[in-house]
XYZ file of C-alpha atoms in Angstrom:
380
model
C 72.838 152.721 93.176
C 69.309 154.532 93.862
C 66.475 152.115 93.701
C 63.018 153.681 94.527
C 59.437 153.616 93.108
C 60.417 156.023 90.276
C 63.185 153.700 89.306
C 60.772 150.642 89.218
C 58.148 152.662 87.247
C 60.806 153.678 84.762
C 62.218 150.216 84.346
C 58.504 148.701 84.134
C 57.326 151.426 81.417
C 60.568 151.167 79.067
C 60.388 147.288 79.207
C 56.562 147.121 78.143
C 56.969 149.795 75.604
C 60.085 147.856 74.330
C 57.994 144.450 73.813
C 55.217 146.330 72.474
C 56.867 148.213 69.975
C 59.114 145.492 68.661
C 55.949 143.087 67.956
C 53.862 146.167 66.562
C 55.875 145.779 63.272
C 54.919 144.507 60.172
C 58.125 143.098 59.535
C 57.496 140.911 62.974
C 54.205 139.500 61.784
C 54.212 136.395 59.798
C 53.390 136.406 55.975
C 52.257 132.672 55.197
C 50.435 131.617 52.362
C 46.744 130.509 52.896
C 46.613 127.870 50.159
C 48.325 124.299 49.500
C 50.893 125.020 46.966
C 50.113 122.570 44.020
C 52.791 119.997 43.034
C 54.369 119.867 39.761
C 52.462 117.793 37.426
C 48.958 119.004 38.806
C 46.520 120.332 36.173
C 46.855 123.970 35.764
C 44.718 126.599 33.672
C 45.886 128.078 30.443
C 46.553 131.585 31.058
C 46.471 135.090 29.460
C 49.119 137.456 30.328
C 48.016 141.138 29.620
C 51.009 143.534 29.238
C 50.064 147.228 29.605
C 52.762 149.335 27.656
C 52.913 153.102 27.977
C 55.927 155.000 27.054
C 58.116 152.159 28.129
C 58.869 150.593 24.700
C 62.617 149.890 25.694
C 61.503 147.859 28.819
C 58.852 146.233 26.730
C 61.615 145.026 24.124
C 63.634 143.923 26.924
C 61.070 141.961 28.896
C 59.138 140.229 26.083
C 61.484 137.282 25.780
C 61.101 136.701 29.492
C 57.407 136.273 28.924
C 57.827 134.254 25.784
C 60.073 131.612 27.093
C 57.912 130.807 30.445
C 57.933 127.094 31.227
C 54.287 126.703 31.190
C 52.662 123.497 29.764
C 49.108 124.138 29.821
C 49.729 127.069 27.334
C 49.640 130.714 27.492
C 49.021 133.965 25.341
C 50.502 137.277 25.605
C 48.612 140.180 24.891
C 50.114 143.563 24.556
C 48.133 146.779 24.861
C 49.682 149.973 23.730
C 48.515 153.278 22.055
C 47.481 153.297 18.413
C 49.983 155.009 16.126
C 53.072 154.521 18.573
C 55.573 153.589 15.786
C 58.144 152.697 18.108
C 55.664 150.019 19.868
C 54.912 148.635 16.512
C 58.676 148.175 15.531
C 59.205 146.430 18.759
C 56.280 143.925 18.441
C 57.190 143.450 14.755
C 60.560 141.807 15.989
C 58.560 139.189 17.939
C 55.845 138.564 15.145
C 56.922 134.924 14.914
C 55.466 134.360 18.167
C 52.091 132.582 17.641
C 50.841 133.399 21.226
C 51.612 136.996 20.792
C 48.331 139.425 20.337
C 48.119 143.099 20.195
C 45.387 145.386 20.801
C 45.505 149.350 20.881
C 43.731 152.017 22.686
C 43.307 155.589 20.951
C 45.720 158.321 21.672
C 42.587 160.329 23.370
C 40.540 158.662 25.987
C 37.893 160.896 27.319
C 36.001 159.314 30.199
C 38.419 156.307 31.262
C 42.394 156.440 32.017
C 44.658 154.966 29.578
C 45.958 152.237 31.943
C 42.414 151.290 32.890
C 41.422 151.277 29.257
C 44.347 149.260 28.121
C 43.551 146.836 31.070
C 39.843 146.507 29.848
C 40.630 146.048 26.385
C 43.395 143.391 26.993
C 40.894 141.494 29.468
C 38.252 141.384 26.954
C 40.463 140.355 24.012
C 41.951 137.188 26.101
C 40.936 133.680 25.179
C 41.340 132.176 28.509
C 39.633 132.474 31.863
C 42.738 133.322 34.184
C 44.332 136.575 33.502
C 47.614 137.671 34.760
C 48.483 141.433 34.187
C 51.624 143.405 34.641
C 53.306 146.453 33.035
C 55.868 146.406 30.220
C 58.358 147.786 32.892
C 58.263 144.467 35.034
C 60.392 141.461 34.436
C 59.530 137.915 35.852
C 62.062 136.513 38.254
C 62.361 133.355 36.327
C 61.228 131.235 33.562
C 59.053 129.396 36.160
C 57.014 132.586 36.989
C 53.697 131.511 35.481
C 53.704 128.249 36.788
C 54.738 129.595 40.415
C 51.771 132.112 40.079
C 48.939 129.472 38.768
C 50.061 126.786 41.406
C 48.249 128.906 43.852
C 45.046 128.566 42.120
C 42.447 126.433 43.355
C 38.367 126.201 43.371
C 38.304 128.534 46.219
C 40.447 131.168 44.521
C 39.455 134.205 42.644
C 42.528 136.280 43.172
C 46.336 135.574 43.326
C 48.565 138.214 44.713
C 52.329 137.868 44.042
C 55.191 139.977 45.456
C 56.574 142.898 43.269
C 59.333 145.297 43.843
C 61.672 147.361 42.101
C 65.071 145.816 40.639
C 68.133 145.867 42.597
C 69.548 148.748 40.578
C 67.029 150.915 42.279
C 67.903 152.862 45.302
C 67.473 150.575 48.612
C 65.100 153.034 50.352
C 62.624 152.664 47.599
C 62.764 149.126 47.899
C 62.487 149.141 51.626
C 59.281 151.312 51.416
C 57.827 148.641 48.855
C 58.858 145.764 50.957
C 57.350 147.300 53.988
C 54.201 147.970 52.201
C 53.953 144.345 50.851
C 54.221 142.923 54.341
C 50.939 144.630 55.239
C 49.179 143.809 51.950
C 50.173 140.421 51.553
C 49.200 139.545 55.067
C 45.924 141.309 54.568
C 45.180 138.947 51.552
C 46.261 135.829 53.366
C 44.639 136.419 56.556
C 41.219 137.968 55.642
C 40.273 140.169 52.460
C 42.860 141.300 50.043
C 43.138 145.029 50.139
C 45.464 146.310 47.472
C 49.073 145.621 46.153
C 52.434 147.189 45.709
C 52.357 147.008 42.113
C 51.544 144.472 39.274
C 51.662 140.797 39.586
C 48.252 139.817 40.116
C 45.957 137.068 38.420
C 41.951 137.022 38.431
C 39.168 135.592 36.593
C 38.197 137.161 33.137
C 34.446 136.405 33.622
C 34.321 138.110 37.042
C 36.010 141.189 35.654
C 33.557 141.267 32.960
C 30.510 140.063 34.851
C 31.033 142.691 37.491
C 31.685 145.538 35.059
C 35.237 145.725 35.398
C 36.193 149.191 36.718
C 32.684 150.610 37.102
C 32.719 152.653 40.426
C 36.270 153.699 39.711
C 36.501 154.925 36.074
C 36.971 158.569 37.065
C 40.612 157.627 38.965
C 43.509 158.029 36.390
C 45.523 155.508 38.539
C 45.292 152.421 40.495
C 44.472 149.978 37.656
C 45.571 146.912 39.947
C 44.619 148.374 43.440
C 40.995 148.701 42.313
C 40.777 144.983 40.648
C 41.785 143.621 44.055
C 39.671 145.749 46.287
C 36.629 145.512 44.130
C 36.853 141.752 43.553
C 38.190 140.342 46.770
C 36.056 138.367 48.967
C 36.766 136.849 52.478
C 39.352 133.931 52.209
C 39.041 134.041 48.328
C 42.656 135.541 47.648
C 45.954 133.373 47.537
C 49.261 135.018 47.849
C 52.360 133.509 46.278
C 55.662 133.704 48.174
C 57.609 131.345 45.841
C 60.721 133.211 44.515
C 59.918 132.171 41.106
C 56.823 134.121 41.088
C 58.204 137.426 41.815
C 58.212 140.394 39.738
C 61.001 143.164 39.434
C 60.034 146.574 38.048
C 62.106 149.403 36.769
C 62.184 152.731 38.384
C 64.664 154.776 36.696
C 64.321 158.391 37.928
C 63.374 160.147 41.042
C 60.296 161.981 39.171
C 58.987 158.491 38.471
C 59.250 157.219 41.932
C 57.641 160.662 43.387
C 54.776 160.618 40.825
C 54.046 156.916 41.763
C 54.042 157.851 45.530
C 51.645 160.753 45.068
C 49.437 158.534 42.913
C 49.656 155.799 45.558
C 48.075 158.206 48.108
C 45.259 159.443 46.051
C 44.355 155.812 45.117
C 44.477 154.768 48.646
C 42.060 157.457 49.986
C 39.423 156.004 47.512
C 39.851 152.152 48.243
C 37.290 150.255 50.430
C 38.457 148.683 53.648
C 41.264 151.488 54.144
C 40.265 152.524 57.827
C 41.402 149.305 59.226
C 44.842 149.560 57.287
C 45.437 153.089 57.964
C 44.862 152.477 61.751
C 47.260 149.466 61.956
C 49.860 151.533 60.101
C 49.445 154.295 62.249
C 49.587 152.291 65.486
C 52.763 150.714 64.491
C 54.355 153.847 63.409
C 53.460 155.782 66.709
C 54.656 152.978 69.072
C 57.846 152.993 67.407
C 58.442 156.503 67.828
C 57.054 156.549 71.421
C 59.414 153.954 72.342
C 62.339 155.514 71.037
C 61.295 158.703 72.853
C 60.557 157.272 75.912
C 63.704 155.189 76.137
C 66.045 158.371 75.194
C 63.986 160.369 77.662
C 64.420 157.522 80.452
C 67.905 157.116 79.851
C 68.711 160.974 80.081
C 66.550 161.347 83.284
C 68.038 158.284 84.995
C 71.619 159.666 84.370
C 70.707 162.960 85.578
C 69.167 161.691 88.937
C 71.660 158.869 89.422
C 69.343 155.995 88.886
C 71.731 153.726 87.428
C 69.578 150.609 86.988
C 66.998 152.558 85.127
C 69.841 153.940 83.219
C 71.285 150.330 82.440
C 67.606 148.939 81.370
C 66.860 152.126 79.148
C 70.312 151.345 77.373
C 69.695 147.674 77.135
C 66.213 148.198 75.834
C 67.240 150.419 73.097
C 70.014 148.165 71.881
C 67.501 145.266 72.091
C 64.917 147.391 70.029
C 67.476 148.232 67.476
C 68.648 144.419 67.007
C 65.435 142.981 66.860
C 64.064 145.688 64.326
C 67.095 144.913 62.172
C 66.706 141.155 62.484
C 63.048 141.344 61.689
C 63.457 143.276 58.480
C 66.562 140.926 57.242
C 64.160 138.027 58.034
C 61.653 139.576 55.382
C 64.565 140.467 53.074
C 65.680 136.718 53.025
C 62.028 135.736 52.419
C 61.616 138.114 49.608
C 65.127 138.041 48.054
C 65.883 141.573 48.991
C 69.427 143.266 49.756
C 69.175 146.115 52.213
C 71.967 146.952 54.531
C 71.290 146.336 58.103
C 72.990 149.626 59.349
C 70.618 151.744 57.064
C 67.409 150.054 58.528
C 66.797 152.119 61.772
C 67.236 155.252 59.660
C 64.704 154.050 57.237
C 62.248 153.242 59.878
C 62.840 156.559 61.429
C 62.226 158.434 58.249
C 58.776 157.023 57.645
C 56.767 159.718 59.367
C 58.634 162.353 57.431
C 58.251 160.400 54.048
C 54.310 160.131 54.798
C 54.167 163.749 55.631
C 56.106 164.778 52.614
C 54.088 162.653 50.358
C 51.002 163.870 51.694
C 51.860 167.343 51.429
C 52.642 166.854 47.702
C 49.416 165.218 47.162
C 47.638 168.018 48.939
C 49.382 170.697 46.556
C 48.987 168.622 43.461
C 46.422 169.499 40.883
C 43.510 167.172 41.558
C 42.515 167.021 38.155
C 45.680 165.356 37.281
C 44.158 162.423 39.197
C 40.608 162.232 37.547
C 39.396 161.919 33.912
C 36.564 163.972 34.718
C 38.103 167.615 34.350
C 34.950 169.690 34.799
């Protein structure tokens, strides 16, 4: 067995790269709540649930009962915001007219200077009777009848935002759920350890007075998308955001078609390029991905070179390190899956991770080729 300086260098390099790449991983970093979770019986604020409904009447019909039967003693109201003249929407709302806590407001069919989602959100928030607002899309379903209670129990005197976990339903392809889970690990950790940056979707709580007092979406009105991200990004303050990790507080969203998924990813790319504090998040993401690929490339190269030159110790170390890398990366993902109630096959995780750079490149290419007028209300 040949042991020389080259063998020693190879062993040290692959060992160091393995350790660093395994820990430079959003699934390895802990995501812990930064608030004391209130016990049952503690005073909680009344809440307004603002539901944004756009071309998803069937989902609204399915999910409204899940909102009405929330177990929330302080009281809550549900404000559905839809498009004026939508007869299907009016028919669905008519089915639930006997619910005294249901309110409806409408936006015009045409909105010139503000996107329909942002206009819907603004009108719903202004129509609210309560200070604390929880906002979601009609395509979202609460995980349990304790959803509101679980979100509200993260609110204290130092909180102005609550960010909950949101992912697609279990019938959505696991790759899409994996991407959102990975993003959530970045965003929830950012909210818990410093300043909230953005979210993976809906499921946020915030103060009505702050939204109105700081002119709502002013500064972001021209962007068609990002009605949740811009609220978080604009109103976040150091240490002011709480994250909710209780499974009862989760939301599950529908994503029926590949087109819906693709459009969301492209819009997500556009919104991300206009958020404050994006540089640090992008650098962290790029560092994690770069180290992962660098580690795999170095291990394969070291193994091949060591085998060809008869450096069997280095070959064994390379094989052990690549096995160690795969095993630990799968373990970290599965731990987060248990935390967030996700089901993703262990065998698929390495392939999902290795596809990240191609997924990002394809999304970026689609965004670059897209008509930028599609992302702005200012068409001229």
